[in-house]
Amino acid sequence: MTDDPSRRKLLKTSGMLASGVLLSGLAGVGAARADSPTGETSPVVELPAGRLRGAVEGGLAVFKGVPYAAPPVGALRWRPAEPHPGWPGTREATAFGPSAPQLYREGGDQVLGTHGSPPFDEDCLTLNIWTPAADSSKRPVMVWIHGGGFISGSGSMPNYSGETFARDGDLVVVTINYRLGPLGYLYFGGDGAGGNFWFTDQLAALRWVQDNVAAFGGDPDNITVAGQSGGAFSVAALAGARPKGRPLFRRAILQSPPLGLQIPTRAESLQRTATYLDILGAKDVTELRAVPWPRLIAATLQMFGRTARWGYWSTPFLPVLDGVTLDRDPADLLLTGPGADIDVLIGWTREEANFAFGLDETYAAATKDQVLARVRDTFPSRAAEAYTAYEEARPGARPVDVLMDLISDDLFRLPSLALAERRAARGRAVWAYQFDLPTPAHGGRLAAAHCLELPFVFNNFDKWSQAPFLAGLNPRVRDGLAATMHASWISFIRTGDPNHHPMPRWDRYDRDSRTTMSLDTVTTAAGDLAGYWRRLRPAVAR
């Protein structure tokens, strides 16, 4: 990796903006200056909901814990998000709001460490903003939606701080909280009633951004929504929304979207809700509204036990095809309607499923017969042939390796590839990548696992000190790849094109070249990188 002169210039320029324009520009449209209790000059913005006072952090104006919807508590639990009523006077926006209620284990796990930390509270519908200046510059906007298997994560995690993108790209960055687990994903049915409360939260947040981001120096007509895993699934689901007659966002970044999930129907979701009610000993939603949220979240552990299937990524709570908030597979929303005009950057990691299965000793002992039974779910009439194909693709593969590659393809790689194929066939803009750099952590068993690309995208390894899966990475290789990826993401957000000097030319994915960027120790534009797997499943090409 070589240093990028254009990137150094961008860093220098955005640094000047952050340090020089911030205070002088605060008197612009929708902004003011105020002295904080500590005597520092603090950024203040005037919004329809009321006045907000943020803080200056590292030369950026930062606003934390900003409510974008009414607290979903009491009678509003399991109701669609409603507008926030606003506040009198000046609201301090210098501390993050509580994260959405979720399971938490002190010390975390062997892969990410922690993914969402206390405090937790149902009153969690807040967002956070990083901007070089709350002025009238109309900067491109990035909205980040965190993942977490629909049960964990937070927009206030240090991992997802908007600092690097705002400073390095001269962007306005917004991160959001939304309802998780049972509070966001249970479905109760009823005539014309919708579910997907998580979706209504995210939609409310995007509407808030479109209506208010100009006051923070952002351009409401130049918004990119980005997310990873469950967050990337959300980005696709939001693509079909078009309130007020115009698209909510112009570009989409989907990192490891689990587009292979079988989204439950209303009937299937009601059955899952019945399982949850049985665990809690409640008969309906009215009784559940009287249950304290810690008990609701604790029941997630039993939901794992009741819903888990061998050889499948465990997801105790799932979105629902309710016909109200979501009536189609999210990938379809990026093919027709308002979603067809959105520029898309999509990709996956080479060994996605190693995240969930690579360190599991039970799966390490899996037999060929066990894995063949699972392969049969995907290839009913060609299980033996498919098993052999996966085995030959990885010399020395154990049964668990075949299983992990199959799950990676089922959930992530091939559905993402199918979306790229279908958009390309329609002449719609799409760029594809595969993250190939393996981590040496845990003896290499994780390889290029799910989530591994995140610190490279944000280029903020100092914020990931708690994450065991980064141990042992060569700093020179790590930092070089991070600089390349971070600059590509910034370029895409700013221009709709991920290319920048000096990386290799990254062409759009089309049906002739099938260009896919391999992100590794050496970044390479490859033709039909996943062709072996695509040909194994011909339906992907349709």
Coordinates of C-alpha atoms in Angstrom, one line a residue:
M1 CA 0.0 0.0 0.0
T2 CA 1.3 3.5 -0.8
D3 CA 0.3 6.8 0.6
D4 CA -2.5 8.6 -1.2
P5 CA -1.6 12.3 -2.0
S6 CA -5.3 13.1 -2.7
R7 CA -6.3 11.6 0.6
R8 CA -3.6 13.6 2.4
K9 CA -5.0 16.7 0.7
L10 CA -8.5 15.8 1.8
L11 CA -7.4 15.2 5.4
K12 CA -5.6 18.5 5.4
T13 CA -8.6 20.3 4.0
S14 CA -11.2 18.7 6.2
G15 CA -8.9 19.3 9.2
M16 CA -8.8 23.0 8.3
L17 CA -12.6 23.0 8.0
A18 CA -13.0 21.3 11.4
S19 CA -10.7 23.6 13.2
G20 CA -11.2 26.9 11.4
V21 CA -14.7 27.0 10.1
L22 CA -16.4 25.3 13.0
L23 CA -16.7 28.3 15.4
S24 CA -16.7 31.0 12.7
G25 CA -19.5 29.2 10.8
L26 CA -21.8 28.5 13.8
A27 CA -23.7 31.7 13.2
G28 CA -24.9 30.4 9.8
V29 CA -28.3 29.1 8.9
G30 CA -30.0 27.3 11.9
A31 CA -26.9 27.7 14.1
A32 CA -25.6 29.9 16.9
R33 CA -22.9 30.1 19.5
A34 CA -23.2 29.7 23.2
D35 CA -20.9 29.4 26.2
S36 CA -21.1 26.1 27.9
P37 CA -21.0 25.8 31.7
T38 CA -17.3 25.0 31.4
G39 CA -16.6 28.2 29.6
E40 CA -15.9 26.6 26.2
T41 CA -17.8 27.8 23.1
S42 CA -20.4 25.2 22.2
P43 CA -22.3 24.7 19.0
V44 CA -26.0 25.4 19.2
V45 CA -28.6 24.7 16.5
E46 CA -32.3 25.8 16.3
L47 CA -34.6 23.0 15.2
P48 CA -38.4 22.9 14.9
A49 CA -38.4 20.7 18.0
G50 CA -36.3 23.1 20.0
R51 CA -32.8 24.3 20.6
L52 CA -29.9 21.9 20.9
R53 CA -26.5 22.5 22.4
G54 CA -23.7 20.1 21.4
A55 CA -20.0 20.0 22.1
V56 CA -16.7 20.5 20.3
E57 CA -14.8 17.2 20.2
G58 CA -11.5 16.9 18.2
G59 CA -12.4 19.9 16.1
L60 CA -15.9 18.6 15.2
A61 CA -19.3 19.8 16.3
V62 CA -20.9 16.7 18.0
F63 CA -24.5 16.4 19.1
K64 CA -25.4 13.2 21.1
G65 CA -28.6 11.7 22.4
V66 CA -30.9 13.7 20.1
P67 CA -34.4 12.4 20.2
Y68 CA -35.9 11.7 16.8
A69 CA -39.2 10.0 17.9
A70 CA -41.4 9.8 21.0
P71 CA -40.2 7.4 23.7
P72 CA -41.8 4.0 22.9
V73 CA -42.8 3.3 26.4
G74 CA -46.1 2.5 28.2
A75 CA -49.0 2.5 25.7
L76 CA -46.4 3.1 22.9
R77 CA -44.6 -0.1 23.5
W78 CA -45.1 -2.2 20.3
R79 CA -46.6 0.7 18.5
P80 CA -45.1 2.4 15.4
A81 CA -42.7 5.2 16.1
E82 CA -44.5 8.6 16.7
P83 CA -43.1 12.1 16.3
H84 CA -41.2 13.6 19.3
P85 CA -43.2 16.4 20.9
G86 CA -40.1 18.6 21.2
W87 CA -38.7 20.4 24.3
P88 CA -38.7 23.8 25.8
G89 CA -35.5 25.9 26.2
T90 CA -32.1 24.5 25.3
R91 CA -31.6 20.8 25.4
E92 CA -28.1 19.6 26.2
A93 CA -26.9 17.2 23.5
T94 CA -23.5 16.3 25.0
A95 CA -24.0 12.8 26.2
F96 CA -25.2 9.6 24.4
G97 CA -28.7 8.4 25.2
P98 CA -29.3 4.9 26.5
S99 CA -28.9 2.0 24.1
A100 CA -31.9 -0.2 23.2
P101 CA -32.5 -2.9 25.8
Q102 CA -30.5 -6.0 24.9
L103 CA -28.6 -9.0 26.4
Y104 CA -25.3 -8.0 28.0
R105 CA -22.5 -10.1 29.4
E106 CA -19.6 -8.4 31.2
G107 CA -16.4 -9.0 29.3
G108 CA -18.2 -9.9 26.0
D109 CA -17.3 -12.8 23.7
Q110 CA -14.2 -14.2 21.9
V111 CA -14.9 -12.4 18.7
L112 CA -16.1 -8.9 19.1
G113 CA -15.7 -8.6 22.8
T114 CA -18.8 -6.4 23.5
H115 CA -21.5 -5.1 21.1
G116 CA -23.6 -2.7 23.1
S117 CA -23.0 -1.6 26.7
P118 CA -25.1 -0.2 29.5
P119 CA -27.0 2.0 30.2
F120 CA -30.0 0.4 28.5
D121 CA -33.6 1.8 28.5
E122 CA -36.8 1.6 26.4
D123 CA -36.5 5.4 26.0
C124 CA -33.8 4.8 23.4
L125 CA -34.9 6.4 20.1
T126 CA -32.1 8.9 19.8
L127 CA -29.4 9.7 17.2
N128 CA -25.9 11.2 17.2
I129 CA -24.4 13.7 14.8
W130 CA -20.8 14.5 13.9
T131 CA -20.2 17.5 11.6
P132 CA -17.2 19.7 10.7
A133 CA -19.4 22.7 11.3
A134 CA -23.1 23.4 11.9
D135 CA -23.2 25.9 9.0
S136 CA -24.8 26.1 5.6
S137 CA -22.2 24.1 3.6
K138 CA -24.6 21.3 2.4
R139 CA -22.1 18.5 3.0
P140 CA -22.9 14.9 1.9
V141 CA -24.5 12.9 4.7
M142 CA -23.8 9.4 5.9
V143 CA -26.4 7.7 8.1
W144 CA -25.1 4.5 9.8
I145 CA -27.4 1.7 10.9
H146 CA -25.7 -0.8 13.2
G147 CA -26.1 -4.6 13.0
G148 CA -26.2 -7.2 15.7
G149 CA -28.4 -10.0 14.7
F150 CA -31.5 -7.9 15.4
I151 CA -30.8 -8.2 19.2
S152 CA -27.7 -6.1 19.9
G153 CA -25.7 -3.0 19.1
S154 CA -26.0 0.8 19.5
G155 CA -25.3 3.9 17.6
S156 CA -23.3 5.2 20.5
M157 CA -20.7 2.4 20.4
P158 CA -17.1 3.8 20.1
N159 CA -16.7 1.4 17.1
Y160 CA -19.3 3.3 15.1
S161 CA -18.2 6.9 16.0
G162 CA -18.7 9.2 13.1
E163 CA -15.5 11.1 13.9
T164 CA -13.3 9.6 11.2
F165 CA -15.8 9.9 8.4
A166 CA -16.7 13.4 9.3
R167 CA -13.2 14.6 9.6
D168 CA -11.6 12.7 6.7
G169 CA -14.4 13.1 4.3
D170 CA -15.9 16.5 5.3
L171 CA -19.2 14.7 5.9
V172 CA -22.1 15.0 8.3
V173 CA -22.4 11.5 10.0
V174 CA -25.5 10.3 11.8
T175 CA -25.7 7.1 13.9
I176 CA -29.0 5.9 15.3
N177 CA -30.5 3.7 18.0
Y178 CA -33.6 1.6 17.2
R179 CA -35.7 -1.0 19.0
L180 CA -34.1 -4.5 19.2
G181 CA -35.1 -8.0 20.1
P182 CA -38.6 -8.6 21.4
L183 CA -39.3 -4.8 21.7
G184 CA -38.5 -4.3 18.0
Y185 CA -39.4 -7.5 16.2
L186 CA -42.4 -9.2 17.9
Y187 CA -45.5 -9.3 15.7
F188 CA -49.0 -9.4 17.1
G189 CA -51.2 -9.2 14.0
G190 CA -54.7 -7.9 13.9
D191 CA -56.7 -6.4 11.1
G192 CA -54.5 -4.1 9.1
A193 CA -51.9 -4.0 11.9
G194 CA -48.3 -3.8 11.0
G195 CA -45.2 -5.0 12.8
N196 CA -41.5 -4.3 12.2
F197 CA -41.3 -1.6 14.9
W198 CA -37.6 -1.4 14.3
F199 CA -38.4 -0.3 10.7
T200 CA -40.8 2.4 11.9
D201 CA -38.0 3.7 14.1
Q202 CA -35.4 3.8 11.3
L203 CA -37.9 5.4 8.9
A204 CA -38.7 8.1 11.6
A205 CA -34.9 8.7 12.0
L206 CA -34.4 9.1 8.2
R207 CA -37.3 11.5 8.0
W208 CA -35.8 13.4 10.9
V209 CA -32.5 13.6 9.1
Q210 CA -34.0 14.8 5.9
D211 CA -36.0 17.5 7.7
N212 CA -33.2 18.7 10.0
V213 CA -29.7 17.8 8.7
A214 CA -29.3 21.2 6.9
A215 CA -29.0 22.9 10.3
F216 CA -26.0 20.7 10.9
G217 CA -24.3 21.6 7.7
G218 CA -25.7 18.6 5.7
D219 CA -27.4 18.3 2.4
P220 CA -30.8 16.6 2.7
D221 CA -30.7 15.7 -1.0
N222 CA -27.4 13.9 -0.7
I223 CA -27.8 11.2 1.9
T224 CA -26.1 7.8 1.9
V225 CA -27.5 5.1 4.2
A226 CA -25.0 2.5 5.2
G227 CA -25.1 -0.5 7.5
Q228 CA -23.6 -3.9 8.2
S229 CA -25.3 -7.3 8.7
G230 CA -28.8 -6.6 10.2
G231 CA -28.1 -2.9 9.6
A232 CA -27.5 -3.6 5.9
F233 CA -30.7 -5.6 5.8
S234 CA -32.4 -2.5 7.1
V235 CA -30.9 -0.3 4.4
A236 CA -32.4 -2.6 1.7
A237 CA -35.8 -2.6 3.5
L238 CA -35.8 1.3 3.7
A239 CA -35.0 1.6 0.0
G240 CA -38.7 1.3 -1.0
A241 CA -39.8 4.2 1.2
R242 CA -40.6 7.5 -0.5
P243 CA -42.4 9.9 1.8
K244 CA -43.2 13.4 0.6
G245 CA -42.8 12.2 -3.0
R246 CA -38.9 12.1 -2.9
P247 CA -36.5 9.3 -2.0
L248 CA -35.1 9.4 1.5
F249 CA -31.6 8.7 0.3
R250 CA -29.5 8.7 -2.8
R251 CA -27.0 5.9 -2.1
A252 CA -26.8 2.7 -0.1
I253 CA -23.8 0.8 1.3
L254 CA -24.7 -2.8 2.3
Q255 CA -21.9 -4.6 4.2
S256 CA -22.7 -8.3 4.6
P257 CA -26.4 -8.0 4.2
P258 CA -28.1 -11.3 5.3
L259 CA -30.4 -11.3 2.2
G260 CA -30.6 -15.1 2.3
L261 CA -32.8 -14.9 5.4
Q262 CA -36.2 -16.5 4.9
I263 CA -38.4 -13.7 6.2
P264 CA -41.4 -15.1 8.1
T265 CA -45.0 -14.5 6.9
R266 CA -47.6 -13.1 9.2
A267 CA -48.7 -16.6 10.2
E268 CA -45.1 -17.8 10.9
S269 CA -44.3 -14.7 12.9
L270 CA -47.5 -15.2 15.0
Q271 CA -46.3 -18.7 15.8
R272 CA -42.9 -17.3 16.9
T273 CA -44.7 -14.7 19.1
A274 CA -46.8 -17.5 20.6
T275 CA -43.5 -19.2 21.6
Y276 CA -42.4 -16.0 23.3
L277 CA -45.7 -15.5 25.1
D278 CA -45.4 -19.1 26.4
I279 CA -42.0 -18.4 27.8
L280 CA -43.2 -15.3 29.6
G281 CA -46.5 -16.9 30.7
A282 CA -48.5 -14.1 29.1
K283 CA -51.6 -14.5 27.0
D284 CA -51.4 -11.4 24.8
V285 CA -49.7 -8.0 24.1
T286 CA -51.7 -6.3 26.8
E287 CA -50.2 -8.5 29.4
L288 CA -46.8 -8.1 27.9
R289 CA -47.0 -4.3 28.2
A290 CA -47.1 -4.8 32.0
V291 CA -43.8 -6.8 32.0
P292 CA -40.7 -4.8 32.9
W293 CA -38.3 -4.7 30.0
P294 CA -35.4 -6.6 31.7
R295 CA -37.6 -9.6 32.0
L296 CA -38.6 -9.3 28.3
I297 CA -35.0 -9.2 27.3
A298 CA -34.0 -12.1 29.6
A299 CA -36.5 -14.3 27.7
T300 CA -34.3 -14.0 24.6
L301 CA -32.0 -16.7 26.0
Q302 CA -34.9 -19.2 26.0
M303 CA -36.0 -18.0 22.6
F304 CA -32.5 -19.0 21.3
G305 CA -33.1 -22.5 22.7
R306 CA -36.6 -22.8 21.3
T307 CA -35.9 -21.5 17.8
A308 CA -32.3 -22.7 17.1
R309 CA -31.7 -25.2 14.3
W310 CA -28.5 -27.2 13.8
G311 CA -26.4 -25.7 10.9
Y312 CA -28.3 -22.4 10.8
W313 CA -27.3 -19.0 12.2
S314 CA -29.5 -18.4 15.2
T315 CA -31.9 -15.5 15.0
P316 CA -34.6 -15.7 17.7
F317 CA -36.3 -12.5 16.4
L318 CA -36.8 -11.7 12.8
P319 CA -38.6 -9.1 10.6
V320 CA -42.0 -10.0 9.2
L321 CA -43.6 -9.7 5.8
D322 CA -46.6 -7.9 7.4
G323 CA -47.9 -6.4 4.1
V324 CA -47.9 -3.0 5.8
T325 CA -44.3 -1.9 6.5
L326 CA -42.7 -4.7 4.5
D327 CA -44.5 -6.6 1.7
R328 CA -41.5 -7.9 -0.3
D329 CA -38.1 -9.3 0.1
P330 CA -35.8 -6.3 0.9
A331 CA -33.5 -7.1 -2.1
D332 CA -36.5 -6.6 -4.4
L333 CA -36.8 -3.1 -3.1
L334 CA -33.5 -2.2 -4.7
L335 CA -34.6 -3.3 -8.1
T336 CA -37.9 -1.5 -8.7
G337 CA -39.6 1.7 -7.6
P338 CA -37.6 4.4 -5.8
G339 CA -34.9 1.9 -4.8
A340 CA -33.9 1.2 -8.4
D341 CA -32.4 4.7 -8.7
I342 CA -30.2 4.3 -5.6
D343 CA -26.5 3.8 -6.2
V344 CA -25.4 0.6 -4.4
L345 CA -22.1 -0.6 -2.9
I346 CA -22.4 -4.1 -1.7
G347 CA -20.1 -6.8 -0.4
W348 CA -19.3 -9.6 1.9
T349 CA -16.4 -11.2 3.8
R350 CA -15.0 -14.4 2.4
E351 CA -15.7 -16.6 5.5
E352 CA -18.8 -14.9 6.9
A353 CA -20.0 -17.9 9.0
N354 CA -16.8 -18.4 10.8
F355 CA -17.9 -15.6 13.1
A356 CA -20.7 -17.8 14.5
F357 CA -19.3 -21.3 14.0
G358 CA -15.5 -21.1 13.8
L359 CA -14.8 -21.3 17.5
D360 CA -17.7 -23.6 18.4
E361 CA -16.2 -27.0 19.5
T362 CA -19.6 -28.7 18.9
Y363 CA -19.5 -27.8 15.2
A364 CA -15.8 -28.5 15.0
A365 CA -16.7 -32.2 15.7
A366 CA -19.4 -32.3 13.0
T367 CA -19.5 -35.4 10.8
K368 CA -19.8 -35.6 7.1
D369 CA -23.3 -37.2 7.5
Q370 CA -24.4 -34.3 9.7
V371 CA -23.2 -31.7 7.2
L372 CA -24.7 -33.7 4.2
A373 CA -28.1 -33.5 5.9
R374 CA -27.8 -29.7 6.2
V375 CA -26.5 -29.5 2.6
R376 CA -29.6 -31.3 1.5
D377 CA -31.7 -28.4 2.7
T378 CA -30.1 -26.2 0.1
F379 CA -29.5 -28.8 -2.6
P380 CA -32.4 -31.3 -2.2
S381 CA -31.4 -33.4 -5.3
R382 CA -27.7 -32.7 -5.5
A383 CA -26.4 -32.8 -1.9
A384 CA -23.5 -35.2 -2.5
E385 CA -22.4 -33.3 -5.6
A386 CA -22.6 -30.0 -3.8
Y387 CA -20.7 -31.3 -0.8
T388 CA -17.9 -32.5 -3.0
A389 CA -17.8 -29.1 -4.8
Y390 CA -17.4 -27.2 -1.5
E391 CA -14.8 -29.8 -0.3
E392 CA -12.7 -29.4 -3.5
A393 CA -12.8 -25.6 -3.3
R394 CA -11.0 -25.7 0.0
P395 CA -8.1 -28.3 0.0
G396 CA -8.1 -30.2 3.3
A397 CA -11.6 -29.1 4.2
R398 CA -13.2 -30.7 7.2
P399 CA -17.0 -31.2 7.3
V400 CA -17.3 -28.0 9.4
D401 CA -15.5 -26.1 6.7
V402 CA -18.0 -27.2 4.2
L403 CA -20.8 -26.3 6.5
M404 CA -19.4 -22.8 7.2
D405 CA -18.9 -22.1 3.5
L406 CA -22.4 -23.3 2.7
I407 CA -23.9 -21.0 5.4
S408 CA -21.8 -18.1 4.2
D409 CA -23.2 -18.6 0.7
D410 CA -26.8 -19.2 1.8
L411 CA -27.0 -16.1 4.0
F412 CA -24.6 -13.6 2.6
R413 CA -22.4 -14.1 -0.5
L414 CA -24.8 -15.6 -3.1
P415 CA -27.9 -13.4 -2.2
S416 CA -25.6 -10.3 -2.4
L417 CA -24.2 -11.6 -5.7
A418 CA -27.7 -12.2 -7.0
L419 CA -28.7 -8.6 -6.2
A420 CA -25.6 -7.4 -8.0
E421 CA -26.5 -9.6 -11.0
R422 CA -30.1 -8.4 -11.1
R423 CA -29.2 -4.7 -10.8
A424 CA -26.6 -5.1 -13.5
A425 CA -29.1 -6.7 -15.8
R426 CA -31.3 -3.7 -15.4
G427 CA -28.4 -1.2 -16.0
R428 CA -28.5 0.0 -12.4
A429 CA -25.4 1.2 -10.6
V430 CA -23.8 -1.3 -8.3
W431 CA -20.3 -1.9 -7.1
A432 CA -19.2 -5.2 -5.4
Y433 CA -16.4 -6.3 -3.1
Q434 CA -15.2 -9.3 -1.2
F435 CA -13.2 -8.7 2.0
D436 CA -10.5 -11.4 1.9
L437 CA -8.0 -10.5 4.6
P438 CA -7.9 -13.2 7.3
T439 CA -7.2 -12.5 10.9
P440 CA -4.6 -14.6 12.7
A441 CA -6.6 -14.4 15.9
H442 CA -7.6 -17.8 17.5
G443 CA -5.1 -19.6 15.4
G444 CA -6.6 -18.4 12.2
R445 CA -9.9 -20.2 12.7
L446 CA -11.9 -17.1 12.1
A447 CA -10.3 -16.3 8.7
A448 CA -12.1 -13.4 7.0
A449 CA -15.1 -13.6 9.3
H450 CA -18.3 -11.6 9.5
C451 CA -17.7 -8.1 11.0
L452 CA -14.0 -8.1 10.3
E453 CA -14.2 -5.4 7.7
L454 CA -15.8 -2.9 10.1
P455 CA -12.7 -1.4 11.7
F456 CA -11.2 -1.1 8.2
V457 CA -14.2 0.8 6.9
F458 CA -14.2 3.2 9.8
N459 CA -10.4 3.3 10.0
N460 CA -10.5 3.5 13.8
F461 CA -8.7 0.5 15.3
D462 CA -8.1 2.5 18.5
K463 CA -11.9 2.2 19.1
W464 CA -11.7 -1.6 18.8
S465 CA -9.3 -2.4 21.6
Q466 CA -11.9 -4.7 23.2
A467 CA -12.3 -6.9 20.0
P468 CA -10.3 -10.2 20.3
F469 CA -10.7 -10.9 16.6
L470 CA -8.2 -8.2 15.6
A471 CA -5.3 -9.7 17.5
G472 CA -2.2 -10.4 15.6
L473 CA -2.9 -8.4 12.4
N474 CA 0.2 -6.9 10.8
P475 CA -0.1 -3.1 11.6
R476 CA 1.4 -2.1 8.2
V477 CA -1.0 -4.3 6.2
R478 CA -3.9 -3.5 8.5
D479 CA -3.5 0.3 8.2
G480 CA -2.8 0.3 4.5
L481 CA -6.0 -1.6 3.7
A482 CA -8.0 0.5 6.1
A483 CA -6.8 3.7 4.4
T484 CA -7.8 2.3 1.0
M485 CA -11.3 1.1 2.2
H486 CA -12.0 4.2 4.2
A487 CA -11.2 6.4 1.3
S488 CA -13.3 4.3 -1.1
W489 CA -16.3 4.6 1.2
I490 CA -15.8 8.3 1.5
S491 CA -15.6 8.7 -2.3
F492 CA -18.7 6.7 -2.8
I493 CA -20.6 8.8 -0.2
R494 CA -19.4 12.0 -1.8
T495 CA -19.7 11.1 -5.5
G496 CA -21.5 7.8 -6.0
D497 CA -18.2 6.2 -7.2
P498 CA -15.7 4.4 -4.8
N499 CA -12.7 5.0 -7.0
H500 CA -9.8 7.1 -5.7
H501 CA -6.0 7.2 -6.3
P502 CA -3.9 5.1 -6.0
M503 CA -6.2 2.0 -5.7
P504 CA -6.8 -0.2 -8.8
R505 CA -9.7 0.8 -11.0
W506 CA -13.0 -0.4 -9.5
D507 CA -15.5 -0.8 -12.3
R508 CA -19.2 -1.2 -11.8
Y509 CA -20.4 -4.8 -11.6
D510 CA -21.9 -5.8 -15.0
R511 CA -22.9 -9.1 -16.6
D512 CA -19.8 -9.1 -18.8
S513 CA -16.8 -8.5 -16.5
R514 CA -18.5 -9.1 -13.1
T515 CA -15.8 -6.9 -11.5
T516 CA -15.5 -7.5 -7.8
M517 CA -12.9 -5.8 -5.7
S518 CA -10.8 -8.2 -3.6
L519 CA -9.8 -6.3 -0.4
D520 CA -6.7 -8.1 1.0
T521 CA -3.0 -7.5 1.6
V522 CA -3.0 -6.4 -2.1
T523 CA -6.2 -4.8 -3.3
T524 CA -7.2 -6.3 -6.7
A525 CA -10.1 -5.8 -9.1
A526 CA -11.1 -9.4 -10.0
G527 CA -13.4 -10.6 -12.7
D528 CA -16.2 -12.9 -11.5
L529 CA -14.5 -13.5 -8.2
A530 CA -17.4 -15.7 -7.0
G531 CA -17.9 -17.4 -10.3
Y532 CA -17.3 -20.9 -9.0
W533 CA -20.2 -20.6 -6.5
R534 CA -22.4 -18.7 -8.9
R535 CA -22.1 -21.6 -11.4
L536 CA -22.8 -24.1 -8.6
R537 CA -26.2 -22.4 -8.1
P538 CA -27.3 -21.3 -11.6
A539 CA -30.4 -19.5 -10.1
V540 CA -28.1 -16.7 -8.9
A541 CA -27.6 -15.6 -12.5
R542 CA -31.3 -14.9 -13.1

